[in-house]
PDB file of N, CA and C in Angstrom:
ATOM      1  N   UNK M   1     111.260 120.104 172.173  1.00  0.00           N
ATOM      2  CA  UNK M   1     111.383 121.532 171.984  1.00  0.00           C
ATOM      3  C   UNK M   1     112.029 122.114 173.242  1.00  0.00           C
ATOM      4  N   UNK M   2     113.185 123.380 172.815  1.00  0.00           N
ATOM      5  CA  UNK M   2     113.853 123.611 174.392  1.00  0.00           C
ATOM      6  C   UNK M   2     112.957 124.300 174.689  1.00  0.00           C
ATOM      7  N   UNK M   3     112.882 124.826 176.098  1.00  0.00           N
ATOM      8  CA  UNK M   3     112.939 125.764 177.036  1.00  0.00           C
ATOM      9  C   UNK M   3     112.478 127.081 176.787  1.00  0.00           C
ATOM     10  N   UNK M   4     113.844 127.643 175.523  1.00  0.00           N
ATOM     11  CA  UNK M   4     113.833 129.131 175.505  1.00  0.00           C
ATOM     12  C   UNK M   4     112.824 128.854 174.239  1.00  0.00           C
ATOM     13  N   UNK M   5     112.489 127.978 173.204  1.00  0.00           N
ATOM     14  CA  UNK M   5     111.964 128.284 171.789  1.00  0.00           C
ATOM     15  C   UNK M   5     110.492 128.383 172.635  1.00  0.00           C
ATOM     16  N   UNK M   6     109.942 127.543 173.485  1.00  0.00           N
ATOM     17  CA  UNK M   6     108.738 127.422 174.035  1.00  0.00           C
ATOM     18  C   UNK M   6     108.159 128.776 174.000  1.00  0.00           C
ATOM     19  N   UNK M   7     109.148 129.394 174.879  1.00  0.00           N
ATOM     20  CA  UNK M   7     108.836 130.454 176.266  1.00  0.00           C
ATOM     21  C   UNK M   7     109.128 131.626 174.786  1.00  0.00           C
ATOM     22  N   UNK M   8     109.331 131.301 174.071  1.00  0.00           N
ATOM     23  CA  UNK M   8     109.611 132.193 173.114  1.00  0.00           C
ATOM     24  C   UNK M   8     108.041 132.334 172.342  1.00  0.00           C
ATOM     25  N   UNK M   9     107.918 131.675 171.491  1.00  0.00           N
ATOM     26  CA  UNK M   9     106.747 130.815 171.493  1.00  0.00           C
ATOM     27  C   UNK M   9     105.180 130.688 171.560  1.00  0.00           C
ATOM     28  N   UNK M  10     105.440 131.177 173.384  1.00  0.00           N
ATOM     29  CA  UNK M  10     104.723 131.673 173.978  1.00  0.00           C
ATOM     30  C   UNK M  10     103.947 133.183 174.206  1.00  0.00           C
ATOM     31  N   UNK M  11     105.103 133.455 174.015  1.00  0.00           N
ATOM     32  CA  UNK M  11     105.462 135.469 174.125  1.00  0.00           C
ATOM     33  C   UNK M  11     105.120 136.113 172.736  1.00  0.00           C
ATOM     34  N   UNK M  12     105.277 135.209 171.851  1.00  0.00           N
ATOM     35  CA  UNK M  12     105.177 135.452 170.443  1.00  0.00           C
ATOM     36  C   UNK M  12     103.299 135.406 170.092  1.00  0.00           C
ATOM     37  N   UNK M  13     102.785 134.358 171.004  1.00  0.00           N
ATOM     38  CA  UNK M  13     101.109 134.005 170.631  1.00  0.00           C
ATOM     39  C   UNK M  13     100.756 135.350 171.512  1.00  0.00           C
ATOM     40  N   UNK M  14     101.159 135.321 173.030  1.00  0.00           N
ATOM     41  CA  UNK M  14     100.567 136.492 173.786  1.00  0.00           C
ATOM     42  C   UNK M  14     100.680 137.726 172.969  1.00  0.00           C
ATOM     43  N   UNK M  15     101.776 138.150 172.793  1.00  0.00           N
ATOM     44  CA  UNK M  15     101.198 139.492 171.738  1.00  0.00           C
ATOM     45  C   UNK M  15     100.651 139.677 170.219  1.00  0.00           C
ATOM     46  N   UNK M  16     100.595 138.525 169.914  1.00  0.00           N
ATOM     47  CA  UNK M  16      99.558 138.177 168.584  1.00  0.00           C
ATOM     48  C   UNK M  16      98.145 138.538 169.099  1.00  0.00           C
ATOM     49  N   UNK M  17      97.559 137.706 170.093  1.00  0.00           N
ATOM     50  CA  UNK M  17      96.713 138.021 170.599  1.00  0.00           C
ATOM     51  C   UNK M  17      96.439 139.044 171.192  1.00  0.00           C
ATOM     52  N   UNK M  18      96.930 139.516 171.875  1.00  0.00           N
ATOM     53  CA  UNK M  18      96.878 141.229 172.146  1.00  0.00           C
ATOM     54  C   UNK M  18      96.285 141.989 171.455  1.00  0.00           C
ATOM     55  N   UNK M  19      97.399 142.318 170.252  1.00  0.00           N
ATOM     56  CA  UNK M  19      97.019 142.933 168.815  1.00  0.00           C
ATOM     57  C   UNK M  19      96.016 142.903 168.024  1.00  0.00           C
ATOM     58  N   UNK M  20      95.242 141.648 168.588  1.00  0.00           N
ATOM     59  CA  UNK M  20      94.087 141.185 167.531  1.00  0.00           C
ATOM     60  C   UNK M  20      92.862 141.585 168.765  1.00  0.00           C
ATOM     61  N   UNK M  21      93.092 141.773 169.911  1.00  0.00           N
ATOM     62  CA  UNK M  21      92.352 141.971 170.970  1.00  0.00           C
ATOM     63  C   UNK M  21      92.026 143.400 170.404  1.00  0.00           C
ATOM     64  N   UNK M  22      93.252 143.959 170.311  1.00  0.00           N
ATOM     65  CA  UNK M  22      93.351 145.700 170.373  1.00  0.00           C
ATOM     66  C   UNK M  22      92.430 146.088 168.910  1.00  0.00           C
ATOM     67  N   UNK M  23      92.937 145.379 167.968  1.00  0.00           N
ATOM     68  CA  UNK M  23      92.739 145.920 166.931  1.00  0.00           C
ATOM     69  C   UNK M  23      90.966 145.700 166.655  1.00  0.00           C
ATOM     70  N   UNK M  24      90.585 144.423 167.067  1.00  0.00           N
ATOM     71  CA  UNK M  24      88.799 144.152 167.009  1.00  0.00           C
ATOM     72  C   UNK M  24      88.225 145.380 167.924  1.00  0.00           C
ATOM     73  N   UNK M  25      88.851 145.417 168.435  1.00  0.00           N
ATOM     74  CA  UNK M  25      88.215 146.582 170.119  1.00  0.00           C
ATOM     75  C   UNK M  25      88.188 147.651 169.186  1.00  0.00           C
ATOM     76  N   UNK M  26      88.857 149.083 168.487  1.00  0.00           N
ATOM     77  CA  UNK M  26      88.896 150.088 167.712  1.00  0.00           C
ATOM     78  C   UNK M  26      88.085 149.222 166.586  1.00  0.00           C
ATOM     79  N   UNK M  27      88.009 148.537 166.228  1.00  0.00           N
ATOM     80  CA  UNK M  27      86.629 147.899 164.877  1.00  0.00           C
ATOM     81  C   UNK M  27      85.227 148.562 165.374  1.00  0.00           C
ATOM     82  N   UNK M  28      85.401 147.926 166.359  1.00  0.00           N
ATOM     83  CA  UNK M  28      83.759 147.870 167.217  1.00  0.00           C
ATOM     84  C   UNK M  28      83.368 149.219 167.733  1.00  0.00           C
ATOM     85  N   UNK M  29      84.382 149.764 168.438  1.00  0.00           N
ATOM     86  CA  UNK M  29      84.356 150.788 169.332  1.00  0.00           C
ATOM     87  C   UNK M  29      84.833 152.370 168.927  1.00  0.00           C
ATOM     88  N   UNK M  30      84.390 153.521 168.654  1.00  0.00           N
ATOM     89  CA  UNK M  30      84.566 154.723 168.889  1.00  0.00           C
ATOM     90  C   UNK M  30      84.870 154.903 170.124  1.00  0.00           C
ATOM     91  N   UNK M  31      85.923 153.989 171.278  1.00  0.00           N
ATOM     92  CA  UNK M  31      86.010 154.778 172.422  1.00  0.00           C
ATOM     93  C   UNK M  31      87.519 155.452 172.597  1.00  0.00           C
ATOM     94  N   UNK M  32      88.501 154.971 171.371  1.00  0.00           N
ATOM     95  CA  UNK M  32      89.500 155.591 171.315  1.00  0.00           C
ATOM     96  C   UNK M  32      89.789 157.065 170.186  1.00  0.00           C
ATOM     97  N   UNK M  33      90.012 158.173 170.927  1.00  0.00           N
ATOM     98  CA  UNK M  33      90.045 159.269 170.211  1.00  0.00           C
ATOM     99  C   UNK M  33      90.921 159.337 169.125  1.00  0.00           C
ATOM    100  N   UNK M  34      91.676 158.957 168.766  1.00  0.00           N
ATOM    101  CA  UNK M  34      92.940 158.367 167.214  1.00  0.00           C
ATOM    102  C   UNK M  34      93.177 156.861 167.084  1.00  0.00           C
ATOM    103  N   UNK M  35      93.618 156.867 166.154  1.00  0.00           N
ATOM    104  CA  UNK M  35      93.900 155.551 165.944  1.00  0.00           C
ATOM    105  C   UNK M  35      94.762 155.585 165.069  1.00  0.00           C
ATOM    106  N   UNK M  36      96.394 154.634 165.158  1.00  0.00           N
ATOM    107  CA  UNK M  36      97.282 154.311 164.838  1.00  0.00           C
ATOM    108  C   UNK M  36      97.390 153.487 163.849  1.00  0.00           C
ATOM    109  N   UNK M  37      97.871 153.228 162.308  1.00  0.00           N
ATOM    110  CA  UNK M  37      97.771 152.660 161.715  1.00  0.00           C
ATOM    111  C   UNK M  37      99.253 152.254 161.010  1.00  0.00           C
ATOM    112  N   UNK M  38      99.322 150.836 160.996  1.00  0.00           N
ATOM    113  CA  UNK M  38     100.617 150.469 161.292  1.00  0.00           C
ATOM    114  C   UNK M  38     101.435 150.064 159.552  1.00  0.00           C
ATOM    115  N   UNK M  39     102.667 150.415 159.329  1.00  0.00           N
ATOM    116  CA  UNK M  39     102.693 149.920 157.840  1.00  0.00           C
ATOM    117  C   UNK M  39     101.875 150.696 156.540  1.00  0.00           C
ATOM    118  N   UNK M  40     101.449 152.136 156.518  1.00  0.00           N
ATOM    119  CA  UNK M  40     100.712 152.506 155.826  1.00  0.00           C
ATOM    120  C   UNK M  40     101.265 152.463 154.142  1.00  0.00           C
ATOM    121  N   UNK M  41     100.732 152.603 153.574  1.00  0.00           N
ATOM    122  CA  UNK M  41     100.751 152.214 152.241  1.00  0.00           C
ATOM    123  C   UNK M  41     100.939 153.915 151.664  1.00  0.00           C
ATOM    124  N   UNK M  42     101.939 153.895 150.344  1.00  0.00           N
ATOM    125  CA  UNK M  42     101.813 155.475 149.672  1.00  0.00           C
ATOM    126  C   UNK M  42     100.345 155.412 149.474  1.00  0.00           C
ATOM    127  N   UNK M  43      99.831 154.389 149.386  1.00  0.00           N
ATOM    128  CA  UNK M  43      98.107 154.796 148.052  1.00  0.00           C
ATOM    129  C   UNK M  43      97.345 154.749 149.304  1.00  0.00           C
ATOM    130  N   UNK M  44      97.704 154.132 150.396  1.00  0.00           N
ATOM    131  CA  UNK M  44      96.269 154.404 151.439  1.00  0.00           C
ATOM    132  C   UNK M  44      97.046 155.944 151.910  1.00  0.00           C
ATOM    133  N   UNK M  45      97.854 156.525 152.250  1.00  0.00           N
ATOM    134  CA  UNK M  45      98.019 157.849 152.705  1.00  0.00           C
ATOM    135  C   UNK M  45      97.726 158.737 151.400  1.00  0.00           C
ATOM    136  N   UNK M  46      97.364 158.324 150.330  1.00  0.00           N
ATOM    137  CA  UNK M  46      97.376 159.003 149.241  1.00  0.00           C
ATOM    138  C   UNK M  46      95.703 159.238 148.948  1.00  0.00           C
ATOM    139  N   UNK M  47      95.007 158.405 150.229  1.00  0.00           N
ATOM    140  CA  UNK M  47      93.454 158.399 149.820  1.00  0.00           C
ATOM    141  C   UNK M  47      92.929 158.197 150.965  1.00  0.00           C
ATOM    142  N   UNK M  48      93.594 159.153 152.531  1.00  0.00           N
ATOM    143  CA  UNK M  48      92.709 159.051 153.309  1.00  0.00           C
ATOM    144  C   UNK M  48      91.086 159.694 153.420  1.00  0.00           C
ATOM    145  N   UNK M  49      90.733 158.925 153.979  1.00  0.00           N
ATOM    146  CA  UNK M  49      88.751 159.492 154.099  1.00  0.00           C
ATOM    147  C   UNK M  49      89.187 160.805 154.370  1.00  0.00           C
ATOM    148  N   UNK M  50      88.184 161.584 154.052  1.00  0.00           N
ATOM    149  CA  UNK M  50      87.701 162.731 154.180  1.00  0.00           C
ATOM    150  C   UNK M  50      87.262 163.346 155.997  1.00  0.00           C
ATOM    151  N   UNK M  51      87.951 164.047 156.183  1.00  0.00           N
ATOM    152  CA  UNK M  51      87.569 164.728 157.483  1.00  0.00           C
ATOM    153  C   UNK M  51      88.637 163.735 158.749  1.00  0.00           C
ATOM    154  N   UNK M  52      89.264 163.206 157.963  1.00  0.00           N
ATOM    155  CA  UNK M  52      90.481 162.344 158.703  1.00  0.00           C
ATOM    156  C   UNK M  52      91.811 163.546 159.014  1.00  0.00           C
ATOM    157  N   UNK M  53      92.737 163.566 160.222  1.00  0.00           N
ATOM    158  CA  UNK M  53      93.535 164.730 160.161  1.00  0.00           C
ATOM    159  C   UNK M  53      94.895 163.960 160.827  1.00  0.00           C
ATOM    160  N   UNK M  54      96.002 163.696 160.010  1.00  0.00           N
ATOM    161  CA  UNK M  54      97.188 163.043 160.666  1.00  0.00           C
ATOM    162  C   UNK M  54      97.598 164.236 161.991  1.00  0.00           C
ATOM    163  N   UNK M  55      97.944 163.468 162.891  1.00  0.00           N
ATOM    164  CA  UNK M  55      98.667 163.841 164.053  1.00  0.00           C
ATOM    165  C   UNK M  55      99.616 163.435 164.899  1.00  0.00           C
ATOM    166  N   UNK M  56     100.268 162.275 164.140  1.00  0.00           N
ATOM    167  CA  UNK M  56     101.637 162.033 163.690  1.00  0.00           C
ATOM    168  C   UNK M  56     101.913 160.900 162.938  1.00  0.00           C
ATOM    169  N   UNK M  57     103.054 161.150 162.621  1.00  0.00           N
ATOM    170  CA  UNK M  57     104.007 159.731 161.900  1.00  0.00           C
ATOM    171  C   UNK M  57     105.037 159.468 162.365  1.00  0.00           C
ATOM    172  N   UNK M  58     105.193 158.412 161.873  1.00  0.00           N
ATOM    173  CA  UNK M  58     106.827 157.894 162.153  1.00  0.00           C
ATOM    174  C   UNK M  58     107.402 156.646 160.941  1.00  0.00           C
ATOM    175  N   UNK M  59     108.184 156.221 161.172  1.00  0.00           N
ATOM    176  CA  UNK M  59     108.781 155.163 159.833  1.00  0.00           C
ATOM    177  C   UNK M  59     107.580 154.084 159.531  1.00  0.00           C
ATOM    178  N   UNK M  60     107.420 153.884 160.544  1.00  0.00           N
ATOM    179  CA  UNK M  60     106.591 152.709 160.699  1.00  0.00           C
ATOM    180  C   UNK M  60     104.604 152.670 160.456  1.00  0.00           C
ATOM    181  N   UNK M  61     104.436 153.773 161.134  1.00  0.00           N
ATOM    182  CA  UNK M  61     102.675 154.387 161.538  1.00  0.00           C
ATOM    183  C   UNK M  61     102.627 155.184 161.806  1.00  0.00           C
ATOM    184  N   UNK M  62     101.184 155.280 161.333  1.00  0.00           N
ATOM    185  CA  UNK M  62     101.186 156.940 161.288  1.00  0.00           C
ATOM    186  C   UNK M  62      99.802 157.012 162.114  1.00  0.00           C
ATOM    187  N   UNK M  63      99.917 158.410 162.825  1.00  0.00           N
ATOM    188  CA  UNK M  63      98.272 157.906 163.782  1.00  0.00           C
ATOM    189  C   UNK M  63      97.240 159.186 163.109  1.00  0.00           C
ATOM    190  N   UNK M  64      95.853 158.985 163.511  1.00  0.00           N
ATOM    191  CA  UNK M  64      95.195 159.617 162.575  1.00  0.00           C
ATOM    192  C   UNK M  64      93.830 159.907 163.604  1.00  0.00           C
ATOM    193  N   UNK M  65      93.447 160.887 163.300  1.00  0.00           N
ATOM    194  CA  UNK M  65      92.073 161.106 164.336  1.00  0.00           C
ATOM    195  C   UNK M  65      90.959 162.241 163.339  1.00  0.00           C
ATOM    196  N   UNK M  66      89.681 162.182 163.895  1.00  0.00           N
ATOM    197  CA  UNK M  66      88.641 162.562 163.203  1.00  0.00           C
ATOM    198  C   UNK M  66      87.497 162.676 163.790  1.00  0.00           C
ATOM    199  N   UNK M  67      86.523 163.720 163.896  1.00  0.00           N
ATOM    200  CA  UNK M  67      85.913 163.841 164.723  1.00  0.00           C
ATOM    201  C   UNK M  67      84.326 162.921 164.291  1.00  0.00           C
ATOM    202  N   UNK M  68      84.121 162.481 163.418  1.00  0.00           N
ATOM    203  CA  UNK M  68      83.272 161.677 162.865  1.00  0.00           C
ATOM    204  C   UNK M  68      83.570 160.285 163.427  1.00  0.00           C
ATOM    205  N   UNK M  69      82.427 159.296 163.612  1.00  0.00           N
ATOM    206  CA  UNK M  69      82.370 158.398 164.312  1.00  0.00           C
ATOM    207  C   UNK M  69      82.978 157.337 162.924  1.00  0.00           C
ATOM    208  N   UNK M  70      83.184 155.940 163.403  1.00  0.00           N
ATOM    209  CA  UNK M  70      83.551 154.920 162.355  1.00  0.00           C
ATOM    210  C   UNK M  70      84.861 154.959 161.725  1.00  0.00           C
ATOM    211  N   UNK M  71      85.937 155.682 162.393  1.00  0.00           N
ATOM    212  CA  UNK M  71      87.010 155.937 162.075  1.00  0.00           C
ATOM    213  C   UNK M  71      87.986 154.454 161.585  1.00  0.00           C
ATOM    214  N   UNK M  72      88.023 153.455 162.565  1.00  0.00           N
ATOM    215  CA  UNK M  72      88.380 152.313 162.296  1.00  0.00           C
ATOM    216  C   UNK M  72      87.776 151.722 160.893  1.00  0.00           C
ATOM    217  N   UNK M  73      86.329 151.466 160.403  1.00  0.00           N
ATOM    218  CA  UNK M  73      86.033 151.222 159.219  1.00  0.00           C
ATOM    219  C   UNK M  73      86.483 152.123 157.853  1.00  0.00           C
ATOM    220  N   UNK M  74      85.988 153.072 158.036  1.00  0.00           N
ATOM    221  CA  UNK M  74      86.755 154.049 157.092  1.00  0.00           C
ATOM    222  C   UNK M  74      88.327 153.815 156.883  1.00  0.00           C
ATOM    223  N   UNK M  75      89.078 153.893 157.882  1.00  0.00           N
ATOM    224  CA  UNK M  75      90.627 153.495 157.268  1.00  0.00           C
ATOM    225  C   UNK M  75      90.737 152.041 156.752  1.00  0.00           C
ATOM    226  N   UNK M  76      89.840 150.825 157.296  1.00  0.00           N
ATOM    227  CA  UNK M  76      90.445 149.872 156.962  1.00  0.00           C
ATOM    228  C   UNK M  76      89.452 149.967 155.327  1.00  0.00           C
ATOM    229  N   UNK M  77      88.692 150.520 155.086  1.00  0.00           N
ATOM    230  CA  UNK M  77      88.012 150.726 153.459  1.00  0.00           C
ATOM    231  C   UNK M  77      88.753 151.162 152.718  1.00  0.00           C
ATOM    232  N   UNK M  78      89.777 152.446 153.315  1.00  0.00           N
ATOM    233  CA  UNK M  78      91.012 153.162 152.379  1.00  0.00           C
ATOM    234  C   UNK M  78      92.172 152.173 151.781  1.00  0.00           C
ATOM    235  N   UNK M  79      91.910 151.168 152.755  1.00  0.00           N
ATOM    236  CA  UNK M  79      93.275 150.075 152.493  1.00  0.00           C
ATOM    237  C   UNK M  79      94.033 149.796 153.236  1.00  0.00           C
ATOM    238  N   UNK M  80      93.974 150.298 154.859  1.00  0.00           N
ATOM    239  CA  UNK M  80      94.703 150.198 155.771  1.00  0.00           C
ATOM    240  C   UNK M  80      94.892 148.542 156.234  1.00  0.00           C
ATOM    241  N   UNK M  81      95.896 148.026 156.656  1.00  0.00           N
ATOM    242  CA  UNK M  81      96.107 146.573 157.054  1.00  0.00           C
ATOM    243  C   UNK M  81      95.685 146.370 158.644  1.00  0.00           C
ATOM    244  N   UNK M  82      96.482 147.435 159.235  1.00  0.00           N
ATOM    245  CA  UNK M  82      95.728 146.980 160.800  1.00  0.00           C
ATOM    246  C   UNK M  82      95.788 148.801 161.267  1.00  0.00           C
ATOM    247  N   UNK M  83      94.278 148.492 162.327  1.00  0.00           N
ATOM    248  CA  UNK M  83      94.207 149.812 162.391  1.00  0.00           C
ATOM    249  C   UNK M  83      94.162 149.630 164.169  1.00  0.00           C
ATOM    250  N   UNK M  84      94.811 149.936 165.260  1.00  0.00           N
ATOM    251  CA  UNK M  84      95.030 150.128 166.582  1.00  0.00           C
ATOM    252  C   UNK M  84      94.521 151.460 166.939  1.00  0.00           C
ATOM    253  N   UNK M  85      94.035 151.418 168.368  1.00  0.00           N
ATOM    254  CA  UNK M  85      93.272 152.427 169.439  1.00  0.00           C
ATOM    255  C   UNK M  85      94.705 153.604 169.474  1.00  0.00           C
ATOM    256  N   UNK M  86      94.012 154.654 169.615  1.00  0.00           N
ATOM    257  CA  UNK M  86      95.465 155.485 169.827  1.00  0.00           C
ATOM    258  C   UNK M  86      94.801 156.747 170.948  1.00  0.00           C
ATOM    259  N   UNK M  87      95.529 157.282 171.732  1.00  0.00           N
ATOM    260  CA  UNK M  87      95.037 158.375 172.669  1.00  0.00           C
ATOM    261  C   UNK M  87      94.385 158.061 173.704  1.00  0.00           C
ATOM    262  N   UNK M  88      94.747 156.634 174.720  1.00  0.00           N
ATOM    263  CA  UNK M  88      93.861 156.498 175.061  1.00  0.00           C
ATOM    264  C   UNK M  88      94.573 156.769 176.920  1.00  0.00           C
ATOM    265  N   UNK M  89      93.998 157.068 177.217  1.00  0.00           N
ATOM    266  CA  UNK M  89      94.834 157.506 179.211  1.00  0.00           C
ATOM    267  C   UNK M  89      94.929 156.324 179.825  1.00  0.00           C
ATOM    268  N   UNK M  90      94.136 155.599 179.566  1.00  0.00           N
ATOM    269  CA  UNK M  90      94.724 154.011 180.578  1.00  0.00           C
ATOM    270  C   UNK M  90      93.826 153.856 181.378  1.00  0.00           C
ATOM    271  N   UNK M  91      93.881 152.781 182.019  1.00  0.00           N
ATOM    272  CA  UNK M  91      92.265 152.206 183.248  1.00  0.00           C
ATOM    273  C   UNK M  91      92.507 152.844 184.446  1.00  0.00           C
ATOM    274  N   UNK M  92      93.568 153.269 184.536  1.00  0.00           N
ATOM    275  CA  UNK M  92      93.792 154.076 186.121  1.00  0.00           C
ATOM    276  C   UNK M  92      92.933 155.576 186.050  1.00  0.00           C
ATOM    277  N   UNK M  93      92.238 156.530 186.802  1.00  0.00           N
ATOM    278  CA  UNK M  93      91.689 157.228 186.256  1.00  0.00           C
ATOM    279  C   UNK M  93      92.971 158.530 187.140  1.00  0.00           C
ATOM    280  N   UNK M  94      93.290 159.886 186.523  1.00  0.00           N
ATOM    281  CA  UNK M  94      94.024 160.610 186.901  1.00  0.00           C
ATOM    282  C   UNK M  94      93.913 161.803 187.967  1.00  0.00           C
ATOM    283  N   UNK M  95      94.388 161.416 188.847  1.00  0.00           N
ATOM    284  CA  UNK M  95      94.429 162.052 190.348  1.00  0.00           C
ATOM    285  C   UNK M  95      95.092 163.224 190.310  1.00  0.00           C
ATOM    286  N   UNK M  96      94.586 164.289 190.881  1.00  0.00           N
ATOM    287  CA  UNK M  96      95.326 165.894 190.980  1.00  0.00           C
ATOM    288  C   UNK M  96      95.779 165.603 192.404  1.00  0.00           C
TER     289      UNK M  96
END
């Protein structure tokens, strides 16, 4: 196997894993305030949960937030395929 397919390969498992990092983390956790949902379906946007409020889209995902806890279960019950953390400031904390 060359070189570049490896290293390719490689880069390809690291952000598989990522994604599956990210996406179990918003399963488990209410610590992200929206959550991004990737690939949405007409019939899952056609039957989001109740008290759910889009706050944006794009071609691809659309992100979604709600002030009720369990947000991640609820979309993936609607039919959602993968549901990602959205809104979140980052581990650095923000300095005035």
């Amino acid at each position: 196997m060359s070189m570049i397919i490896r290293a390719g390969l490689m880069c390809a498992i690291i952000v598989a894993c990522w994604i599956g990092v990210l996406a179990a983390v918003m399963y488990v956790s209410d610590a992200a305030p929206a959550a991004v949902v990737m690939l949405p379906s007409d019939s899952f946007m056609a039957t989001l949960p109740q008290g759910v409020a889009i706050t944006g889209q794009s071609a691809i995902s659309v992100t979604l937030s709600s002030e009720k806890g369990g947000l991640a279960a609820a979309l993936y019950a609607a039919g959602a395929a993968l549901v990602l953390p959205a809104g979140l400031l980052g581990c650095a904390p923000l300095t005035s």
